[in-house]
JSON list of C-alpha atoms in Angstrom, two decimals:
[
{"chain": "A", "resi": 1083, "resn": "UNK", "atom": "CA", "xyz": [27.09, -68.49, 35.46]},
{"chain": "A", "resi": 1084, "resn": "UNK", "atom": "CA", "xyz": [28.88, -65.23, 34.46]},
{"chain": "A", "resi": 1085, "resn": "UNK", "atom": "CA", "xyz": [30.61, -65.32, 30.38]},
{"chain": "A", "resi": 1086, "resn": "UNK", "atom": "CA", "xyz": [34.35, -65.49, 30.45]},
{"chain": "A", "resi": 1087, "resn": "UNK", "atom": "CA", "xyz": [35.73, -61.79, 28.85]},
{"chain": "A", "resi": 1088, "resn": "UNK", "atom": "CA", "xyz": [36.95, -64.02, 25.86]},
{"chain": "A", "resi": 1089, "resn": "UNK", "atom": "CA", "xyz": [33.07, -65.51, 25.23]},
{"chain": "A", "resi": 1090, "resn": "UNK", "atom": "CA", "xyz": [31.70, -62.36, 25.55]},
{"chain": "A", "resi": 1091, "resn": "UNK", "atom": "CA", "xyz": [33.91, -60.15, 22.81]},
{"chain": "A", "resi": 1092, "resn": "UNK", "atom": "CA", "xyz": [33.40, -63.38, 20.86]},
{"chain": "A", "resi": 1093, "resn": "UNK", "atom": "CA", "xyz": [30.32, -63.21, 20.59]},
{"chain": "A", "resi": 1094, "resn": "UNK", "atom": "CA", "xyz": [29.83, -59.71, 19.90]},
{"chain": "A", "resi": 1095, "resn": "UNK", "atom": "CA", "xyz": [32.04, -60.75, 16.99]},
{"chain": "A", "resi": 1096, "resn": "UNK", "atom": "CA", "xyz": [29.55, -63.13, 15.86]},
{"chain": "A", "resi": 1097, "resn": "UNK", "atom": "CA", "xyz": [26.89, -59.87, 16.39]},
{"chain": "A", "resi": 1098, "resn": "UNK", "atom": "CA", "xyz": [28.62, -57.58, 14.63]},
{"chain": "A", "resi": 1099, "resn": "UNK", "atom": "CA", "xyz": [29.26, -60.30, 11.91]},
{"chain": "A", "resi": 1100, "resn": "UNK", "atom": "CA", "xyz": [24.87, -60.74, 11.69]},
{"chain": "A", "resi": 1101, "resn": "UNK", "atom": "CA", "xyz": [24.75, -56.90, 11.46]},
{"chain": "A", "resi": 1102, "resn": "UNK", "atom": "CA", "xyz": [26.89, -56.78, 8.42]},
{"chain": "A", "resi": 1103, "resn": "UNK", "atom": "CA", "xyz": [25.24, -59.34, 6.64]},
{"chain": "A", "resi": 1104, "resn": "UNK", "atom": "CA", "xyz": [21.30, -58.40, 7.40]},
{"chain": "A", "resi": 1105, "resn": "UNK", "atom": "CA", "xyz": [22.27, -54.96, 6.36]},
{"chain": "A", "resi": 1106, "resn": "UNK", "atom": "CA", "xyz": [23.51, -56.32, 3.16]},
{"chain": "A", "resi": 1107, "resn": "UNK", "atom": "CA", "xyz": [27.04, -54.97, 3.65]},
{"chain": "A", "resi": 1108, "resn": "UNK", "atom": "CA", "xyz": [29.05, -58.67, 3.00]},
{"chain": "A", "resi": 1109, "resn": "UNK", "atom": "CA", "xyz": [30.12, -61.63, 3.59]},
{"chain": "A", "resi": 1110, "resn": "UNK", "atom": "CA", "xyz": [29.77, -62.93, 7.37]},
{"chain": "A", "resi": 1111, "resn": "UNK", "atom": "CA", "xyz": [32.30, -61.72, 9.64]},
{"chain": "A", "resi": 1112, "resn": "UNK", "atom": "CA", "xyz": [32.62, -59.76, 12.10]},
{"chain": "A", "resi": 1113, "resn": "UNK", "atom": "CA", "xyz": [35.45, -58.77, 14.54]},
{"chain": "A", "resi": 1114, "resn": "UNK", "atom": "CA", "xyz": [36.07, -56.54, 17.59]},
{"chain": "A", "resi": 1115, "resn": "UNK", "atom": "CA", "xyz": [39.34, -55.00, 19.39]},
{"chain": "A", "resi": 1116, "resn": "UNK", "atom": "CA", "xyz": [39.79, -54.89, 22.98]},
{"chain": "A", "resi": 1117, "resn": "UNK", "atom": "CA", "xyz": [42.92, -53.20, 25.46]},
{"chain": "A", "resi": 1118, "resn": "UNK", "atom": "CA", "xyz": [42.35, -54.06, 28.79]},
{"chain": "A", "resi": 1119, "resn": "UNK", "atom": "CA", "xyz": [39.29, -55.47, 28.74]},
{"chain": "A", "resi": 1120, "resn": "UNK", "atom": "CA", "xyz": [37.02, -52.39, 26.84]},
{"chain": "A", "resi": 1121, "resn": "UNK", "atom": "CA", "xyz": [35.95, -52.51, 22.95]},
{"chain": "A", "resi": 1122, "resn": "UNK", "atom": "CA", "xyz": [37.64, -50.09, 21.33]},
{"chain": "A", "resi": 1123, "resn": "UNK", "atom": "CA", "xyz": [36.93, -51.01, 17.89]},
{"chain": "A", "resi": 1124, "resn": "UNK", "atom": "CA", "xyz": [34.98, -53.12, 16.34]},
{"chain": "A", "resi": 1125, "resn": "UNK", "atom": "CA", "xyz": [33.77, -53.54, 12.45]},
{"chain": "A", "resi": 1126, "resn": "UNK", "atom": "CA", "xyz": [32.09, -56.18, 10.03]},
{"chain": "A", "resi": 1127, "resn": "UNK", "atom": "CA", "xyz": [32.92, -57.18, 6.18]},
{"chain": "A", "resi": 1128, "resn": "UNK", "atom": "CA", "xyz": [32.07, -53.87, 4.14]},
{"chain": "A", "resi": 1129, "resn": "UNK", "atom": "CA", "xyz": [33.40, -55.66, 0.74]},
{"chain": "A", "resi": 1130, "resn": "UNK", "atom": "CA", "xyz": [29.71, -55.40, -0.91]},
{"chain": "A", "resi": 1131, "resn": "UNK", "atom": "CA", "xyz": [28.21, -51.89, 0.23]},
{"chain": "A", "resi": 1132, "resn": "UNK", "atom": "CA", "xyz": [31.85, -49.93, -0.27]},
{"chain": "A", "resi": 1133, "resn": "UNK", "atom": "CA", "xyz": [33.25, -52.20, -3.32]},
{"chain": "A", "resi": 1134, "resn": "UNK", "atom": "CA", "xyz": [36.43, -52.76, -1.35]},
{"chain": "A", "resi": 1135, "resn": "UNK", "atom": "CA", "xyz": [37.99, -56.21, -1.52]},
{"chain": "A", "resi": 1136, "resn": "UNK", "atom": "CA", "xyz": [40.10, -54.86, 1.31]},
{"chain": "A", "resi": 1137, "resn": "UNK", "atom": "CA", "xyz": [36.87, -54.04, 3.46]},
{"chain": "A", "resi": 1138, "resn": "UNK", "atom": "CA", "xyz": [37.12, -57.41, 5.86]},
{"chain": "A", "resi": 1139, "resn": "UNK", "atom": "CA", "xyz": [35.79, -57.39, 8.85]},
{"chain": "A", "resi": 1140, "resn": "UNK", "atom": "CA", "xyz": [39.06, -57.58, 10.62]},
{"chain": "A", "resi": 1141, "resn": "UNK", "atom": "CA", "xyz": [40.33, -54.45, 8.48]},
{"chain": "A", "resi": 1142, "resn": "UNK", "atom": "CA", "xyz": [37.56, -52.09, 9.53]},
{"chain": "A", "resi": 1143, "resn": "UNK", "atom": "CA", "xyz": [38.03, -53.11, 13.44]},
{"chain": "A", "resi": 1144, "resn": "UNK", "atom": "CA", "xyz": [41.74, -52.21, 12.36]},
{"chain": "A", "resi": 1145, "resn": "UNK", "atom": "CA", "xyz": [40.28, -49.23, 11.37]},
{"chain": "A", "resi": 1146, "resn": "UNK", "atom": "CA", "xyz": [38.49, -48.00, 13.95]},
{"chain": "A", "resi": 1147, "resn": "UNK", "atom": "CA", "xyz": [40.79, -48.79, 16.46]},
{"chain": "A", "resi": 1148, "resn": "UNK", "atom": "CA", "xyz": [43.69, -47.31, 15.73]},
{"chain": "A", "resi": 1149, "resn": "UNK", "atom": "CA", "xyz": [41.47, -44.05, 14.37]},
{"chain": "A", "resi": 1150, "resn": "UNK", "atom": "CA", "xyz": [39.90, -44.38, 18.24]},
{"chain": "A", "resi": 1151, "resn": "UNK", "atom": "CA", "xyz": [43.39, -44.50, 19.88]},
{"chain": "A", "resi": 1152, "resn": "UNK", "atom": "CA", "xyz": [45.32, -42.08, 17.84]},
{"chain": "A", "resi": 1153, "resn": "UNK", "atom": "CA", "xyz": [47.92, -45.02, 17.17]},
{"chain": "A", "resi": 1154, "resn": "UNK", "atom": "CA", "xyz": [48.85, -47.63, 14.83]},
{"chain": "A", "resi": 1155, "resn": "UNK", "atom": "CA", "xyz": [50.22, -49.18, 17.15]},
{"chain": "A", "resi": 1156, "resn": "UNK", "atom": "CA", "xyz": [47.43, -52.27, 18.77]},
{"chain": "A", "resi": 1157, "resn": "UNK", "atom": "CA", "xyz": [50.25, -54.20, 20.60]},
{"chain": "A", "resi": 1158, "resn": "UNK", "atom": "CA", "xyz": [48.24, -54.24, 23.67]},
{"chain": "A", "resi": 1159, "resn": "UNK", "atom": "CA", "xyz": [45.18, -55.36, 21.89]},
{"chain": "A", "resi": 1160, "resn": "UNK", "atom": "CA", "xyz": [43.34, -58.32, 21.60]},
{"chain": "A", "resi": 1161, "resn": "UNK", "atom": "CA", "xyz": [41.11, -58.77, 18.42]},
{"chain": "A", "resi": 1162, "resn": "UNK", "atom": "CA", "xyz": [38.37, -61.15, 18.10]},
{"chain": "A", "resi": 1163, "resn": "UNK", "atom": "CA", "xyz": [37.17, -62.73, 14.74]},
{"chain": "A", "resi": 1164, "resn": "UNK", "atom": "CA", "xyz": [33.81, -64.49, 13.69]},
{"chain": "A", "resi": 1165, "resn": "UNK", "atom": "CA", "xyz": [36.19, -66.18, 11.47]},
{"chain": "A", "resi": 1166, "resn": "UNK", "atom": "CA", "xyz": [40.20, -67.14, 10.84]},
{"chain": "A", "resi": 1167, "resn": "UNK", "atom": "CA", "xyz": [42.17, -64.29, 9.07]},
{"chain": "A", "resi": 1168, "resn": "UNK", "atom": "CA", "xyz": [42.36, -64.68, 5.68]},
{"chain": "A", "resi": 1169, "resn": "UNK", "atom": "CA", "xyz": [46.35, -63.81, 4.60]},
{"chain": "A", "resi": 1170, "resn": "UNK", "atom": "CA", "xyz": [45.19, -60.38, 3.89]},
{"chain": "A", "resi": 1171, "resn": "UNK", "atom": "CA", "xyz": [44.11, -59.92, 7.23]},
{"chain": "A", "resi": 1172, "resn": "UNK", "atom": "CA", "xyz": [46.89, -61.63, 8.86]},
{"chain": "A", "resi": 1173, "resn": "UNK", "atom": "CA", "xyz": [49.27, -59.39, 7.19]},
{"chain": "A", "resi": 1174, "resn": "UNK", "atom": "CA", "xyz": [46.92, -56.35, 7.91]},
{"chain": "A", "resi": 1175, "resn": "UNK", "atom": "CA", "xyz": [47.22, -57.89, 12.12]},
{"chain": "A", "resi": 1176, "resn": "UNK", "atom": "CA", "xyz": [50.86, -58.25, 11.65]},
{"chain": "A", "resi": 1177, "resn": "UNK", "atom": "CA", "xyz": [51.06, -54.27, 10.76]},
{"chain": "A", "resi": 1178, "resn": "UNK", "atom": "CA", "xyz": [49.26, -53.20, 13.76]},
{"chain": "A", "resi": 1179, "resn": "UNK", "atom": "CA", "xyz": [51.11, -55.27, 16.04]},
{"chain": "A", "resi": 1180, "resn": "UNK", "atom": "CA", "xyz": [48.46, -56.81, 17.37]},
{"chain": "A", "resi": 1181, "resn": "UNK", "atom": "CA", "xyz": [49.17, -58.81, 21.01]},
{"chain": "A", "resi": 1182, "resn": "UNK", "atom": "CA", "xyz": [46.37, -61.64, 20.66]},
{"chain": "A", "resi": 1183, "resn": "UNK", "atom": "CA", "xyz": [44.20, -63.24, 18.57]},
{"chain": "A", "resi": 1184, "resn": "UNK", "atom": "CA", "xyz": [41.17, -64.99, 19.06]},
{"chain": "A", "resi": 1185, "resn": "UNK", "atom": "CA", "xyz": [38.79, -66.78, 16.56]},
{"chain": "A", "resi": 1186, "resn": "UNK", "atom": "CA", "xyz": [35.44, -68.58, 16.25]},
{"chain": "A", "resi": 1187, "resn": "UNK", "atom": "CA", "xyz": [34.88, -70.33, 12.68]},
{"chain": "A", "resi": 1188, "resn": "UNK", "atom": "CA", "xyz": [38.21, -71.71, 11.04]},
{"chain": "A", "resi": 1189, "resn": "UNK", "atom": "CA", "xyz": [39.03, -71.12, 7.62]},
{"chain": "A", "resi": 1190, "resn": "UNK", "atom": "CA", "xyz": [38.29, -74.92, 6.46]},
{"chain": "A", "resi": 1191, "resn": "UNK", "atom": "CA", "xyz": [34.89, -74.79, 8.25]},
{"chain": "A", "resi": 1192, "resn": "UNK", "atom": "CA", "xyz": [34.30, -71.57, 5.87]},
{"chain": "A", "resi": 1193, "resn": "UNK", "atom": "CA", "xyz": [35.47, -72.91, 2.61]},
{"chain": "A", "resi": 1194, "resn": "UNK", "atom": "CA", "xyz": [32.96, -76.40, 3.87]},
{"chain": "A", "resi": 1195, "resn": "UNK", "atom": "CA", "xyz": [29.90, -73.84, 4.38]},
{"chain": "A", "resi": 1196, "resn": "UNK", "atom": "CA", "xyz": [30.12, -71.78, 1.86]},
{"chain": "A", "resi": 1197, "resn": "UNK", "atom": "CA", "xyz": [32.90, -72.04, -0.49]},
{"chain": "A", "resi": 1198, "resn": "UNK", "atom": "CA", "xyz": [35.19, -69.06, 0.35]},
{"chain": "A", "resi": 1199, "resn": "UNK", "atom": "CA", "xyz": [38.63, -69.52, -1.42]},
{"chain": "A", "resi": 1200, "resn": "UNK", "atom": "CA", "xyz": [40.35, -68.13, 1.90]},
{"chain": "A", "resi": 1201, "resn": "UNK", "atom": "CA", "xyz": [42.11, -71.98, 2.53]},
{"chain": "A", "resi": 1202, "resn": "UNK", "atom": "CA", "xyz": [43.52, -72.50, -1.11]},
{"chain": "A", "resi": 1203, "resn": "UNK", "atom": "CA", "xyz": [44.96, -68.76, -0.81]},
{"chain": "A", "resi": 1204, "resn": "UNK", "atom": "CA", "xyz": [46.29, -69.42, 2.69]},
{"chain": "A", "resi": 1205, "resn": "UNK", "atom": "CA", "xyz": [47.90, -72.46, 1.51]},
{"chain": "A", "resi": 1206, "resn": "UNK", "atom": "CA", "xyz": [49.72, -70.60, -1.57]},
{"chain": "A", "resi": 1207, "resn": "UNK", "atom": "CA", "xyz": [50.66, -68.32, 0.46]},
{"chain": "A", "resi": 1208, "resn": "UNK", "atom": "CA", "xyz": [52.50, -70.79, 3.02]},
{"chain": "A", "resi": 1209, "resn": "UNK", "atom": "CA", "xyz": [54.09, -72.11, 0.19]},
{"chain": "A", "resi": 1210, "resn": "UNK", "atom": "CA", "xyz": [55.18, -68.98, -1.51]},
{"chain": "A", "resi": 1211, "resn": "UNK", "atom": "CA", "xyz": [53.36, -69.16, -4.93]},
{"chain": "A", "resi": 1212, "resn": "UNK", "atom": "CA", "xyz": [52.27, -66.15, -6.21]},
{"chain": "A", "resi": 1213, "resn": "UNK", "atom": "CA", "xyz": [48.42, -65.88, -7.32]},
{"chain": "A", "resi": 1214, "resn": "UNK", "atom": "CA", "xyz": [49.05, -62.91, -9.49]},
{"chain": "A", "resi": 1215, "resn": "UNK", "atom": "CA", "xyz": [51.59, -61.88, -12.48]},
{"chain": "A", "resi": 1216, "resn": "UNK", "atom": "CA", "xyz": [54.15, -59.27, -10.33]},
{"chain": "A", "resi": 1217, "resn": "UNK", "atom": "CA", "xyz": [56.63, -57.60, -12.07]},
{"chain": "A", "resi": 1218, "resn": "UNK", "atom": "CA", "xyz": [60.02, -55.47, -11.09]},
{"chain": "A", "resi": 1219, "resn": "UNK", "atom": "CA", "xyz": [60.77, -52.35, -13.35]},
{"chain": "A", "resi": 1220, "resn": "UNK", "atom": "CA", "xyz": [62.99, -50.01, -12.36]},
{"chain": "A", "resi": 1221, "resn": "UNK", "atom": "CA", "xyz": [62.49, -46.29, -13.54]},
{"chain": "A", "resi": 1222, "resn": "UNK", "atom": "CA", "xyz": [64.59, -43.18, -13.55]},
{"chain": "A", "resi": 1223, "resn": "UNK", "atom": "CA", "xyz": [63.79, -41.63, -10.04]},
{"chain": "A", "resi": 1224, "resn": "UNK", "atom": "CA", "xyz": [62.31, -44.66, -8.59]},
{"chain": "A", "resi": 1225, "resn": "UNK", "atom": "CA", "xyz": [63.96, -44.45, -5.10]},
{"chain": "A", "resi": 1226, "resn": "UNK", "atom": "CA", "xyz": [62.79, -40.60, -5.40]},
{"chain": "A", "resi": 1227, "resn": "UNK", "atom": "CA", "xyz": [59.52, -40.84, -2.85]},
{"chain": "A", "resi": 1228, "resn": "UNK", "atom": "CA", "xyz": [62.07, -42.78, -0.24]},
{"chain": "A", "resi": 1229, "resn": "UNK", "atom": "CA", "xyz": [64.65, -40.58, -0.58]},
{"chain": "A", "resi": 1230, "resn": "UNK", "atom": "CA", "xyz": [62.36, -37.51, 0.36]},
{"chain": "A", "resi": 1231, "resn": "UNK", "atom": "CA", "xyz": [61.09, -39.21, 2.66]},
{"chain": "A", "resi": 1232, "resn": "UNK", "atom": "CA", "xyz": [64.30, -40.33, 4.85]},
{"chain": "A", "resi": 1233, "resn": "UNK", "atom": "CA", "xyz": [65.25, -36.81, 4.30]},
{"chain": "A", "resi": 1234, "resn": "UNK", "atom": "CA", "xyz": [61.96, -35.70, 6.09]},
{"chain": "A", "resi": 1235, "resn": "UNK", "atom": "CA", "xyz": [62.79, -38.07, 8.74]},
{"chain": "A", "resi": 1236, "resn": "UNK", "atom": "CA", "xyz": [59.36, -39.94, 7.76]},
{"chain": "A", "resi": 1237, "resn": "UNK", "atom": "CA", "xyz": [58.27, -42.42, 10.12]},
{"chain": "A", "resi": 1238, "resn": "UNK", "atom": "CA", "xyz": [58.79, -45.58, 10.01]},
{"chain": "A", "resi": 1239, "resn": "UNK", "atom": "CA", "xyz": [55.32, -47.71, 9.73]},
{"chain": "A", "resi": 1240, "resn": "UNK", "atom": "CA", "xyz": [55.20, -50.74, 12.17]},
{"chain": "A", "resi": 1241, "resn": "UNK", "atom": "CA", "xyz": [54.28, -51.57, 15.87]},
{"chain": "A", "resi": 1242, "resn": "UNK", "atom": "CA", "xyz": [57.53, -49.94, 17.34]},
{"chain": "A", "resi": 1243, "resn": "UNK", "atom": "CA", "xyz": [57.45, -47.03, 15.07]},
{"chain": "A", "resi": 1244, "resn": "UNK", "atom": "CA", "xyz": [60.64, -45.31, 15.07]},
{"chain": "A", "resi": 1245, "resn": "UNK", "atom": "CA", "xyz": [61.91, -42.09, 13.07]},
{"chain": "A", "resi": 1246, "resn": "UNK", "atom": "CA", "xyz": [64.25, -42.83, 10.69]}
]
């Protein structure tokens, strides 16, 4: 019996999610990106070789996609996860715009197998608590860089991007 599209780019998830970890790279996951039914990106968690706390799985896929499409733009992607998002990465899907998202291993089977603090961030998050000291200071010239850049007519960075 053939694989439905959705097992198979799952489980080349799961693949590139045993890559990264027998090469040492990080912790175990592993995503890939698919338009219209071809990989076009795919990646595993770099956070240990690269000493990036940003380098999750999803983020290099991310990565590679858009750098392999010329576009940040992934609205007519799917992306396929060993494991749930972590906020990071949600936020990280949310930029590219992102059409679908599929994943194996939820985040509260992770934190019961090994302990990953993914589900107490995730539920800060949802109820707005910051993890972190964040502060507002304003500075002569702050609005400066934003200025310049309206003036420049800089683009505008989300899934629609529009000049502004």
């Amino acid at each position: 019996m053939a694989m439905n599209p959705d097992e198979k780019f799952m489980r080349m998830a799961i693949e590139e999610a045993l890559i990264g970890i027998r090469a040492g790279h990080g912790g175990p996951f592993g995503c890939v990106i698919t338009r219209d039914g071809e990989v076009v990106g795919k990646g595993h968690n770099r956070v240990l070789i690269d000493t990036d706390p940003t380098a999750h799985g999803e983020v290099m896929a991310i990565r590679s996609a858009c750098a392999a499409l010329g576009t940040i733009d992934l609205s007519d992607c799917t992306l396929y996860t060993s494991s749930e998002p972590c906020p990071m990465c949600k936020a990280a899907i949310s930029w590219a715009g992102l059409g679908r998202v599929v994943y194996a291993a939820s985040v509260r089977e992770a934190n019961d197998v090994l302990g990953f603090k993914d589900q107490k961030m995730a539920e800060a998050f949802r109820k707005g608590e910051d993890l972190m000291a964040i502060e507002h200071l304003h500075v002569e010239g702050y609005l400066e860089p934003f200025l310049e850049y309206k003036g420049i007519q800089g683009r505008i960075y989300r899934a629609s991007s529009t000049t502004q």
